[in-house]
PDB file of C-alpha atoms in Angstrom:
ATOM      1  CA  ALA M   1      -0.032  -0.067   0.020  1.00 73.00           C
ATOM      2  CA  GLN M   2       1.113   3.682  -0.895  1.00 83.00           C
ATOM      3  CA  SER M   3       2.030   5.499   2.209  1.00 89.00           C
ATOM      4  CA  VAL M   4       4.028   8.615   3.542  1.00 94.00           C
ATOM      5  CA  ALA M   5       5.774   8.974   6.574  1.00 96.00           C
ATOM      6  CA  GLN M   6       6.966  12.090   8.473  1.00 96.00           C
ATOM      7  CA  PRO M   7       8.648  10.800  11.424  1.00 96.00           C
ATOM      8  CA  GLU M   8       8.782  14.203  13.118  1.00 96.00           C
ATOM      9  CA  ASP M   9       5.390  15.576  15.055  1.00 95.00           C
ATOM     10  CA  GLN M  10       7.574  19.056  15.798  1.00 97.00           C
ATOM     11  CA  VAL M  11      10.994  20.432  14.341  1.00 98.00           C
ATOM     12  CA  ASN M  12      12.367  23.424  16.477  1.00 98.00           C
ATOM     13  CA  VAL M  13      15.159  25.381  14.767  1.00 98.00           C
ATOM     14  CA  ALA M  14      16.999  28.496  15.851  1.00 98.00           C
ATOM     15  CA  GLU M  15      16.505  31.421  13.560  1.00 97.00           C
ATOM     16  CA  GLY M  16      19.261  31.709  10.679  1.00 97.00           C
ATOM     17  CA  ASN M  17      20.039  28.057  11.181  1.00 98.00           C
ATOM     18  CA  PRO M  18      19.277  25.417   8.564  1.00 97.00           C
ATOM     19  CA  LEU M  19      16.191  23.158   8.742  1.00 97.00           C
ATOM     20  CA  THR M  20      15.454  20.011   7.722  1.00 97.00           C
ATOM     21  CA  VAL M  21      11.742  18.436   7.847  1.00 98.00           C
ATOM     22  CA  LYS M  22      11.757  14.539   6.758  1.00 98.00           C
ATOM     23  CA  CYS M  23       9.566  12.630   4.708  1.00 98.00           C
ATOM     24  CA  THR M  24       9.670   9.103   3.314  1.00 97.00           C
ATOM     25  CA  TYR M  25       7.261   7.577   1.141  1.00 95.00           C
ATOM     26  CA  SER M  26       6.610   3.915  -0.267  1.00 91.00           C
ATOM     27  CA  VAL M  27       4.826   3.610  -3.521  1.00 84.00           C
ATOM     28  CA  SER M  28       4.646   1.320  -6.509  1.00 80.00           C
ATOM     29  CA  GLY M  29       6.248   2.912  -9.631  1.00 79.00           C
ATOM     30  CA  ASN M  30       7.777   6.085  -9.740  1.00 80.00           C
ATOM     31  CA  PRO M  31       6.473   8.669  -7.424  1.00 86.00           C
ATOM     32  CA  TYR M  32       5.315  12.080  -7.738  1.00 88.00           C
ATOM     33  CA  LEU M  33       6.405  14.002  -4.468  1.00 92.00           C
ATOM     34  CA  PHE M  34       5.143  17.174  -3.085  1.00 94.00           C
ATOM     35  CA  TRP M  35       5.487  19.589   0.019  1.00 97.00           C
ATOM     36  CA  TYR M  36       2.773  21.610   1.022  1.00 96.00           C
ATOM     37  CA  VAL M  37       2.478  24.142   3.753  1.00 96.00           C
ATOM     38  CA  GLN M  38      -0.217  25.267   6.199  1.00 94.00           C
ATOM     39  CA  TYR M  39      -0.041  28.710   8.171  1.00 91.00           C
ATOM     40  CA  PRO M  40      -2.591  29.487  10.938  1.00 84.00           C
ATOM     41  CA  ASN M  41      -6.184  29.944   9.538  1.00 78.00           C
ATOM     42  CA  ARG M  42      -5.133  29.348   5.868  1.00 83.00           C
ATOM     43  CA  GLY M  43      -5.274  26.805   3.544  1.00 84.00           C
ATOM     44  CA  LEU M  44      -2.540  24.248   2.027  1.00 91.00           C
ATOM     45  CA  GLN M  45       0.022  26.365  -0.068  1.00 92.00           C
ATOM     46  CA  PHE M  46       1.995  24.244  -2.560  1.00 92.00           C
ATOM     47  CA  LEU M  47       5.922  24.622  -2.058  1.00 95.00           C
ATOM     48  CA  LEU M  48       7.531  22.254  -4.385  1.00 93.00           C
ATOM     49  CA  LYS M  49       7.417  19.208  -6.279  1.00 92.00           C
ATOM     50  CA  TYR M  50       9.581  16.457  -7.862  1.00 92.00           C
ATOM     51  CA  ILE M  51       8.292  14.700 -10.902  1.00 87.00           C
ATOM     52  CA  THR M  52      11.228  13.848 -12.771  1.00 84.00           C
ATOM     53  CA  GLY M  53      15.136  15.188 -13.700  1.00 87.00           C
ATOM     54  CA  ASP M  54      17.161  16.472 -10.924  1.00 90.00           C
ATOM     55  CA  ASN M  55      16.796  15.297  -7.662  1.00 92.00           C
ATOM     56  CA  LEU M  56      17.259  18.716  -5.792  1.00 95.00           C
ATOM     57  CA  VAL M  57      14.357  20.727  -6.553  1.00 95.00           C
ATOM     58  CA  LYS M  58      13.886  24.191  -5.362  1.00 95.00           C
ATOM     59  CA  GLY M  59      10.494  25.826  -4.374  1.00 94.00           C
ATOM     60  CA  SER M  60       8.869  28.560  -2.763  1.00 91.00           C
ATOM     61  CA  TYR M  61      10.005  30.901  -0.164  1.00 92.00           C
ATOM     62  CA  GLY M  62      13.633  29.619  -0.254  1.00 95.00           C
ATOM     63  CA  PHE M  63      12.692  26.053   0.436  1.00 97.00           C
ATOM     64  CA  GLU M  64      14.200  23.174  -1.428  1.00 97.00           C
ATOM     65  CA  ALA M  65      13.979  19.384  -1.323  1.00 97.00           C
ATOM     66  CA  GLU M  66      15.984  16.489  -2.388  1.00 95.00           C
ATOM     67  CA  PHE M  67      14.715  13.168  -3.844  1.00 95.00           C
ATOM     68  CA  ASN M  68      16.417  10.052  -2.793  1.00 95.00           C
ATOM     69  CA  LYS M  69      15.246   6.940  -4.874  1.00 92.00           C
ATOM     70  CA  SER M  70      17.603   4.653  -2.832  1.00 93.00           C
ATOM     71  CA  GLN M  71      16.399   6.014   0.695  1.00 95.00           C
ATOM     72  CA  THR M  72      12.889   6.433  -0.480  1.00 94.00           C
ATOM     73  CA  SER M  73      13.118   9.858   1.018  1.00 96.00           C
ATOM     74  CA  PHE M  74      12.203  13.625  -0.129  1.00 97.00           C
ATOM     75  CA  HIS M  75      13.659  15.891   2.856  1.00 98.00           C
ATOM     76  CA  LEU M  76      12.514  19.269   3.126  1.00 98.00           C
ATOM     77  CA  LYS M  77      15.432  21.931   3.412  1.00 98.00           C
ATOM     78  CA  LYS M  78      16.182  25.491   3.884  1.00 97.00           C
ATOM     79  CA  PRO M  79      19.669  26.980   4.389  1.00 97.00           C
ATOM     80  CA  SER M  80      18.773  29.612   6.783  1.00 97.00           C
ATOM     81  CA  ALA M  81      15.378  29.534   8.894  1.00 97.00           C
ATOM     82  CA  LEU M  82      13.015  32.473   9.413  1.00 97.00           C
ATOM     83  CA  VAL M  83      10.421  32.948  12.301  1.00 96.00           C
ATOM     84  CA  SER M  84       7.835  33.488   9.525  1.00 95.00           C
ATOM     85  CA  ASP M  85       8.616  29.994   8.440  1.00 96.00           C
ATOM     86  CA  SER M  86       7.159  28.563  11.506  1.00 96.00           C
ATOM     87  CA  ALA M  87       3.782  26.540  10.083  1.00 96.00           C
ATOM     88  CA  LEU M  88       2.325  22.762   9.577  1.00 96.00           C
ATOM     89  CA  TYR M  89       4.248  21.358   6.761  1.00 97.00           C
ATOM     90  CA  PHE M  90       2.664  18.139   4.808  1.00 97.00           C
ATOM     91  CA  CYS M  91       4.323  15.888   2.622  1.00 97.00           C
ATOM     92  CA  ALA M  92       2.402  14.014  -0.035  1.00 95.00           C
ATOM     93  CA  VAL M  93       2.771  11.490  -2.949  1.00 91.00           C
ATOM     94  CA  ARG M  94       0.687  10.650  -5.759  1.00 85.00           C
ATOM     95  CA  ASP M  95       1.422   7.519  -7.840  1.00 63.00           C
ATOM     96  CA  PRO M  96       1.180   8.253 -11.353  1.00 58.00           C
ATOM     97  CA  PRO M  97      -0.108   4.990 -12.866  1.00 54.00           C
ATOM     98  CA  SER M  98      -2.687   4.662 -10.614  1.00 57.00           C
ATOM     99  CA  GLY M  99      -4.756   6.907 -12.962  1.00 61.00           C
ATOM    100  CA  THR M 100      -6.363   8.848 -10.158  1.00 68.00           C
ATOM    101  CA  TYR M 101      -4.759  12.124  -9.188  1.00 77.00           C
ATOM    102  CA  LYS M 102      -5.317  11.762  -5.518  1.00 86.00           C
ATOM    103  CA  TYR M 103      -2.496  12.704  -2.819  1.00 90.00           C
ATOM    104  CA  ILE M 104      -1.438  10.560  -0.041  1.00 91.00           C
ATOM    105  CA  PHE M 105      -0.167  12.606   2.736  1.00 94.00           C
ATOM    106  CA  GLY M 106       1.767  12.430   5.622  1.00 95.00           C
ATOM    107  CA  THR M 107       0.709  13.562   9.246  1.00 94.00           C
ATOM    108  CA  GLY M 108       2.406  16.559   9.126  1.00 95.00           C
ATOM    109  CA  THR M 109       5.372  18.546  10.915  1.00 97.00           C
ATOM    110  CA  ARG M 110       4.789  21.306  12.777  1.00 96.00           C
ATOM    111  CA  LEU M 111       8.057  23.746  12.271  1.00 97.00           C
ATOM    112  CA  LYS M 112       8.884  26.242  15.212  1.00 97.00           C
ATOM    113  CA  VAL M 113      11.561  28.708  14.196  1.00 97.00           C
ATOM    114  CA  LEU M 114      12.775  30.486  17.277  1.00 96.00           C
ATOM    115  CA  ALA M 115      14.116  34.090  17.651  1.00 94.00           C
TER     116      ALA M 115
ATOM    117  CA  GLU U   1      -7.052  34.119 -10.392  1.00 63.00           C
ATOM    118  CA  ALA U   2      -9.328  33.690  -7.539  1.00 79.00           C
ATOM    119  CA  GLY U   3      -8.136  30.633  -5.223  1.00 91.00           C
ATOM    120  CA  VAL U   4     -10.376  27.733  -4.052  1.00 94.00           C
ATOM    121  CA  THR U   5     -12.990  28.957  -1.630  1.00 95.00           C
ATOM    122  CA  GLN U   6     -14.611  26.981   1.011  1.00 96.00           C
ATOM    123  CA  PHE U   7     -17.948  27.824   3.025  1.00 97.00           C
ATOM    124  CA  PRO U   8     -18.410  27.647   5.854  1.00 97.00           C
ATOM    125  CA  SER U   9     -15.072  28.411   7.447  1.00 94.00           C
ATOM    126  CA  HIS U  10     -16.063  27.161  10.906  1.00 96.00           C
ATOM    127  CA  SER U  11     -19.300  24.563  11.716  1.00 97.00           C
ATOM    128  CA  VAL U  12     -20.384  23.427  15.039  1.00 97.00           C
ATOM    129  CA  ILE U  13     -23.395  21.163  15.081  1.00 97.00           C
ATOM    130  CA  GLU U  14     -24.818  18.400  17.123  1.00 97.00           C
ATOM    131  CA  LYS U  15     -24.451  14.583  16.547  1.00 97.00           C
ATOM    132  CA  GLY U  16     -27.579  13.659  14.579  1.00 97.00           C
ATOM    133  CA  GLN U  17     -28.042  17.087  12.260  1.00 97.00           C
ATOM    134  CA  THR U  18     -26.801  17.792   8.851  1.00 97.00           C
ATOM    135  CA  VAL U  19     -24.292  19.706   7.756  1.00 98.00           C
ATOM    136  CA  THR U  20     -23.619  20.931   3.905  1.00 98.00           C
ATOM    137  CA  LEU U  21     -19.778  22.017   3.038  1.00 98.00           C
ATOM    138  CA  ARG U  22     -19.225  24.130   0.016  1.00 98.00           C
ATOM    139  CA  CYS U  23     -16.312  24.322  -2.372  1.00 97.00           C
ATOM    140  CA  ASP U  24     -15.908  26.419  -5.327  1.00 97.00           C
ATOM    141  CA  PRO U  25     -12.989  25.561  -7.480  1.00 96.00           C
ATOM    142  CA  ILE U  26     -10.697  27.581  -9.549  1.00 94.00           C
ATOM    143  CA  SER U  27     -12.551  28.654 -12.463  1.00 92.00           C
ATOM    144  CA  GLY U  28     -11.745  26.146 -15.514  1.00 89.00           C
ATOM    145  CA  HIS U  29     -10.492  23.593 -13.373  1.00 90.00           C
ATOM    146  CA  ASP U  30     -12.303  20.247 -14.016  1.00 89.00           C
ATOM    147  CA  ASN U  31     -10.689  18.187 -11.202  1.00 91.00           C
ATOM    148  CA  LEU U  32     -12.180  18.700  -8.013  1.00 94.00           C
ATOM    149  CA  TYR U  33     -10.910  16.804  -4.633  1.00 94.00           C
ATOM    150  CA  TRP U  34     -12.157  16.556  -1.237  1.00 97.00           C
ATOM    151  CA  TYR U  35      -9.768  15.728   1.607  1.00 97.00           C
ATOM    152  CA  ARG U  36     -10.319  15.539   5.543  1.00 97.00           C
ATOM    153  CA  ARG U  37      -8.273  15.739   8.396  1.00 94.00           C
ATOM    154  CA  VAL U  38      -8.589  14.450  11.775  1.00 92.00           C
ATOM    155  CA  MET U  39      -7.167  15.924  14.499  1.00 84.00           C
ATOM    156  CA  GLY U  40      -3.560  15.477  14.654  1.00 78.00           C
ATOM    157  CA  LYS U  41      -3.607  12.702  11.802  1.00 87.00           C
ATOM    158  CA  GLU U  42      -2.766  12.422   8.321  1.00 89.00           C
ATOM    159  CA  ILE U  43      -5.056  14.478   5.430  1.00 93.00           C
ATOM    160  CA  LYS U  44      -7.044  11.661   3.716  1.00 95.00           C
ATOM    161  CA  PHE U  45      -8.285  11.800   0.397  1.00 94.00           C
ATOM    162  CA  LEU U  46     -12.350  11.395   0.121  1.00 96.00           C
ATOM    163  CA  LEU U  47     -13.132  11.563  -3.491  1.00 93.00           C
ATOM    164  CA  HIS U  48     -12.286  13.123  -6.802  1.00 92.00           C
ATOM    165  CA  PHE U  49     -14.641  14.729  -9.377  1.00 92.00           C
ATOM    166  CA  VAL U  50     -13.707  15.208 -13.075  1.00 90.00           C
ATOM    167  CA  LYS U  51     -16.264  17.852 -14.235  1.00 92.00           C
ATOM    168  CA  GLU U  52     -19.743  16.378 -12.622  1.00 93.00           C
ATOM    169  CA  SER U  53     -18.772  12.755 -12.819  1.00 92.00           C
ATOM    170  CA  LYS U  54     -17.318  11.175  -9.657  1.00 92.00           C
ATOM    171  CA  GLN U  55     -13.905   9.429 -10.701  1.00 88.00           C
ATOM    172  CA  ASP U  56     -12.836   7.961  -7.601  1.00 89.00           C
ATOM    173  CA  GLU U  57     -14.822   7.928  -4.524  1.00 92.00           C
ATOM    174  CA  SER U  58     -12.897   4.997  -2.536  1.00 90.00           C
ATOM    175  CA  GLY U  59     -12.103   7.204   0.178  1.00 92.00           C
ATOM    176  CA  MET U  60     -15.838   8.180   1.281  1.00 95.00           C
ATOM    177  CA  PRO U  61     -15.864   6.978   4.888  1.00 93.00           C
ATOM    178  CA  ASN U  62     -19.574   5.459   4.776  1.00 93.00           C
ATOM    179  CA  ASN U  63     -23.188   6.197   3.351  1.00 94.00           C
ATOM    180  CA  ARG U  64     -23.582   9.189   5.421  1.00 96.00           C
ATOM    181  CA  PHE U  65     -21.420  11.025   3.315  1.00 97.00           C
ATOM    182  CA  LEU U  66     -22.926  12.312  -0.132  1.00 97.00           C
ATOM    183  CA  ALA U  67     -20.914  14.482  -2.472  1.00 97.00           C
ATOM    184  CA  GLU U  68     -21.896  16.200  -5.537  1.00 97.00           C
ATOM    185  CA  ARG U  69     -20.907  18.588  -8.487  1.00 96.00           C
ATOM    186  CA  THR U  70     -23.813  19.751 -10.668  1.00 85.00           C
ATOM    187  CA  GLY U  71     -22.965  21.370 -13.675  1.00 88.00           C
ATOM    188  CA  GLY U  72     -19.329  20.656 -13.008  1.00 85.00           C
ATOM    189  CA  THR U  73     -18.647  24.013 -11.115  1.00 92.00           C
ATOM    190  CA  TYR U  74     -18.992  24.134  -7.359  1.00 96.00           C
ATOM    191  CA  SER U  75     -19.168  21.089  -5.275  1.00 98.00           C
ATOM    192  CA  THR U  76     -21.134  20.295  -2.126  1.00 98.00           C
ATOM    193  CA  LEU U  77     -20.656  17.747   0.886  1.00 98.00           C
ATOM    194  CA  LYS U  78     -23.356  16.755   2.956  1.00 98.00           C
ATOM    195  CA  VAL U  79     -22.923  14.682   6.177  1.00 97.00           C
ATOM    196  CA  GLN U  80     -26.369  13.181   7.339  1.00 96.00           C
ATOM    197  CA  PRO U  81     -26.666  12.427  10.084  1.00 96.00           C
ATOM    198  CA  ALA U  82     -23.131  13.710  11.575  1.00 97.00           C
ATOM    199  CA  GLU U  83     -21.495  11.739  14.311  1.00 96.00           C
ATOM    200  CA  LEU U  84     -18.695  12.836  16.664  1.00 96.00           C
ATOM    201  CA  GLU U  85     -15.794  11.114  14.538  1.00 95.00           C
ATOM    202  CA  ASP U  86     -16.838  13.080  11.749  1.00 96.00           C
ATOM    203  CA  SER U  87     -15.173  16.011  13.375  1.00 97.00           C
ATOM    204  CA  GLY U  88     -11.957  17.311  11.564  1.00 96.00           C
ATOM    205  CA  VAL U  89     -11.065  20.081   8.707  1.00 95.00           C
ATOM    206  CA  TYR U  90     -12.692  19.302   5.504  1.00 97.00           C
ATOM    207  CA  PHE U  91     -10.147  20.420   2.273  1.00 96.00           C
ATOM    208  CA  CYS U  92     -11.309  20.852  -1.115  1.00 97.00           C
ATOM    209  CA  ALA U  93      -8.601  20.991  -3.814  1.00 95.00           C
ATOM    210  CA  SER U  94      -8.822  21.445  -7.631  1.00 93.00           C
ATOM    211  CA  SER U  95      -6.647  20.961 -10.704  1.00 90.00           C
ATOM    212  CA  ARG U  96      -6.920  21.663 -14.479  1.00 85.00           C
ATOM    213  CA  GLY U  97      -8.132  18.915 -16.672  1.00 73.00           C
ATOM    214  CA  LEU U  98      -5.390  17.091 -18.738  1.00 67.00           C
ATOM    215  CA  ALA U  99      -5.664  19.515 -21.749  1.00 52.00           C
ATOM    216  CA  GLY U 100      -4.954  22.598 -19.646  1.00 49.00           C
ATOM    217  CA  GLY U 101      -1.622  21.767 -17.919  1.00 55.00           C
ATOM    218  CA  PRO U 102      -0.200  19.604 -15.185  1.00 60.00           C
ATOM    219  CA  ALA U 103      -3.097  17.999 -13.768  1.00 60.00           C
ATOM    220  CA  TYR U 104      -1.236  16.769 -10.765  1.00 70.00           C
ATOM    221  CA  GLU U 105      -0.759  19.987  -9.174  1.00 83.00           C
ATOM    222  CA  GLN U 106      -3.546  20.548  -6.707  1.00 90.00           C
ATOM    223  CA  TYR U 107      -4.495  23.946  -5.325  1.00 91.00           C
ATOM    224  CA  PHE U 108      -6.429  23.783  -1.633  1.00 93.00           C
ATOM    225  CA  GLY U 109      -8.880  25.762   0.017  1.00 94.00           C
ATOM    226  CA  PRO U 110      -8.669  26.999   3.384  1.00 92.00           C
ATOM    227  CA  GLY U 111     -10.801  24.168   4.500  1.00 94.00           C
ATOM    228  CA  THR U 112     -13.811  23.937   6.924  1.00 96.00           C
ATOM    229  CA  ARG U 113     -13.322  23.200  10.429  1.00 95.00           C
ATOM    230  CA  LEU U 114     -16.435  20.686  11.445  1.00 97.00           C
ATOM    231  CA  THR U 115     -16.924  20.289  15.118  1.00 97.00           C
ATOM    232  CA  VAL U 116     -19.655  17.528  16.185  1.00 97.00           C
ATOM    233  CA  THR U 117     -20.727  17.542  19.730  1.00 96.00           C
TER     234      THR U 117
END
């Protein structure tokens, strides 16, 4: 069965330090991978995606993610965290051969950036 | 372009009552999805419309949930009768049809927080 795991419920990082939010996946076939962010009282906002090509993908707000097929991971990273990055982050996968476009999400990781 | 909108933003109802959630997708998006997040858990897929047709409703929990998308524009999700375990945040998302671009990139609305007491 397809699944996505976000092993950390919460990640704390000091402002200016690098941050990593972890995601691993299990799908059949080649995965389409996504990161979304949810700010308080807002909807899910698209950050970035991996479909094919370069394993390092760059997205909105200075975020990037590295696709690692051997480790089945797609960790979200940012070189220098901002207090405004504090939010709830969701990793998602879509298995293209399935014929439907539904996403499978992880449980979310709350990022707290401390001033 | 206007984003995905959902109404209401919050709803508090008693067990046994009926609630109807509405989603207006981005104009021109053929694909519309409903998802739900129960407190602290993952966001789970409920169903997928292509225009007015149900493409995949494998995630609908039971027959107390009824989704419609008449005319292929906005969609409603009715819960009747509501139970305590239906509480959560209901998200709607939309994406373009195959002819209009990458169908797999979904745009989400702000969600409706449903509380059943």
